[in-house]
XYZ file of C-alpha atoms in Angstrom:
146
model
C 21.368 11.408 1.782
C 17.689 12.573 2.429
C 15.821 10.302 4.499
C 12.599 10.701 5.381
C 11.379 8.518 8.480
C 7.815 7.305 8.404
C 6.357 5.493 11.441
C 3.428 3.689 12.046
C 2.167 2.190 15.442
C 0.182 -1.018 15.225
C -1.623 -2.797 18.073
C -4.497 -5.021 19.096
C -6.490 -5.179 22.473
C -9.374 -7.158 23.914
C -11.690 -6.570 21.000
C -9.178 -8.514 18.231
C -9.267 -5.375 16.135
C -6.069 -4.278 14.742
C -5.245 -0.819 14.774
C -2.866 1.465 13.198
C -1.726 5.045 14.220
C -0.108 6.873 11.391
C 1.000 10.706 11.915
C -2.728 11.707 11.318
C -5.097 9.007 11.706
C -6.035 5.659 13.016
C -6.510 2.576 10.481
C -8.351 0.046 11.265
C -7.409 -3.358 9.328
C -9.123 -6.955 8.149
C -12.488 -7.910 9.661
C -13.842 -8.510 13.083
C -17.075 -10.726 13.324
C -17.408 -10.032 17.263
C -17.635 -6.237 16.670
C -18.376 -5.415 12.830
C -18.758 -1.682 13.231
C -15.285 -1.935 13.772
C -14.664 -3.558 10.743
C -12.190 -2.179 8.190
C -9.787 -3.117 4.993
C -7.787 -6.493 4.688
C -3.555 -5.637 4.936
C -3.567 -6.707 1.054
C -6.746 -3.794 0.272
C -4.157 -1.398 2.424
C -1.254 -2.130 0.519
C -2.989 -1.577 -2.771
C -5.200 1.083 -1.672
C -1.558 2.652 -0.567
C -0.637 1.942 -4.167
C -3.221 3.822 -5.696
C -2.569 6.649 -3.732
C 0.900 6.981 -4.248
C 0.134 7.070 -8.237
C -2.572 9.132 -7.692
C -0.664 11.946 -6.520
C 2.699 11.720 -8.638
C 0.047 11.657 -11.697
C -1.319 14.657 -9.953
C 1.861 16.458 -9.814
C 3.797 15.021 -12.767
C 0.574 16.303 -15.041
C 0.751 19.764 -13.833
C 4.912 19.689 -14.067
C 4.138 18.341 -17.951
C 1.726 20.668 -18.749
C -0.930 18.212 -18.554
C -4.257 18.956 -17.322
C -6.194 15.723 -16.019
C -9.798 16.383 -15.505
C -9.786 12.941 -13.945
C -7.744 9.806 -13.216
C -9.374 6.310 -12.135
C -7.237 3.779 -11.005
C -8.192 0.127 -10.829
C -5.189 -2.362 -9.167
C -5.765 -5.657 -8.844
C -3.827 -8.275 -6.699
C -3.269 -12.233 -7.474
C -2.515 -13.275 -3.953
C -1.214 -16.338 -2.716
C -2.053 -16.527 0.797
C 0.267 -17.956 3.502
C -0.137 -21.794 4.403
C 1.753 -23.469 6.838
C 4.742 -25.437 5.055
C 3.283 -23.981 1.609
C 5.897 -24.434 -1.279
C 4.193 -21.141 -3.205
C 5.500 -17.930 -1.916
C 2.831 -15.997 0.162
C 1.834 -12.691 -1.208
C 0.721 -10.871 -4.505
C 2.082 -13.044 -7.334
C 1.388 -10.207 -9.801
C 0.176 -6.979 -9.272
C -2.302 -5.425 -12.605
C -2.731 -1.408 -13.168
C -5.290 0.189 -15.301
C -4.987 3.802 -15.361
C -7.969 5.848 -16.959
C -6.598 9.178 -17.443
C -9.406 11.826 -18.427
C -6.997 14.290 -20.735
C -7.059 15.814 -23.710
C -3.222 15.169 -23.903
C -1.566 12.715 -26.857
C -1.093 8.873 -26.346
C 2.706 9.604 -26.373
C 2.230 12.361 -23.822
C 0.482 10.147 -21.637
C 3.166 7.550 -22.337
C 5.994 9.875 -21.122
C 3.570 11.395 -17.840
C 2.996 7.206 -16.898
C 7.003 6.575 -17.080
C 7.871 9.482 -15.145
C 4.750 8.499 -12.792
C 6.625 4.987 -11.666
C 10.484 6.098 -12.014
C 9.168 8.274 -9.452
C 7.027 5.882 -7.509
C 8.362 4.905 -3.970
C 5.789 2.397 -3.279
C 6.419 1.223 -7.500
C 9.705 1.048 -6.683
C 9.178 -0.935 -3.178
C 6.852 -3.465 -5.122
C 8.826 -4.289 -8.186
C 12.935 -4.125 -5.957
C 14.016 -6.261 -2.661
C 13.418 -3.696 0.168
C 15.623 -4.829 3.584
C 13.561 -5.592 6.110
C 14.942 -5.554 9.779
C 12.689 -7.379 12.199
C 13.263 -7.269 15.959
C 11.268 -9.390 18.340
C 10.869 -8.225 22.616
C 9.239 -10.296 24.488
C 7.547 -8.948 27.252
C 7.340 -10.779 30.484
C 4.458 -10.578 33.214
C 5.363 -10.356 37.021
C 1.818 -11.335 38.317
């Protein structure tokens, strides 16, 4: 089994800004009224942005493999979000996600449909959003002896 481990580390400090460290970048998440210069996208926007980035990367790769020249690729993703509510009966999170792709290419509609099917088939983000993925959560309580 070929497994690539991806790890991020998130933390919040005194300014209440949540920062996630990745291998190559620090990402600021959510709004920060106290320090507007630290504002960043909210977690839901990051999910959709990551989805769009995955589609773009695979779209470019698959197009090259299939001999399709993409002059450009516009990806719009819209998620219908139910926000979490205390004791709510509706499921929190995206209720549906709509993706609109606008590739600028001279390829036929059939070729672009085959391209899209292959992008969907190979997308790990697409797979994780449409299928159940096991998630393990561990809680550590730190004690202060002061």
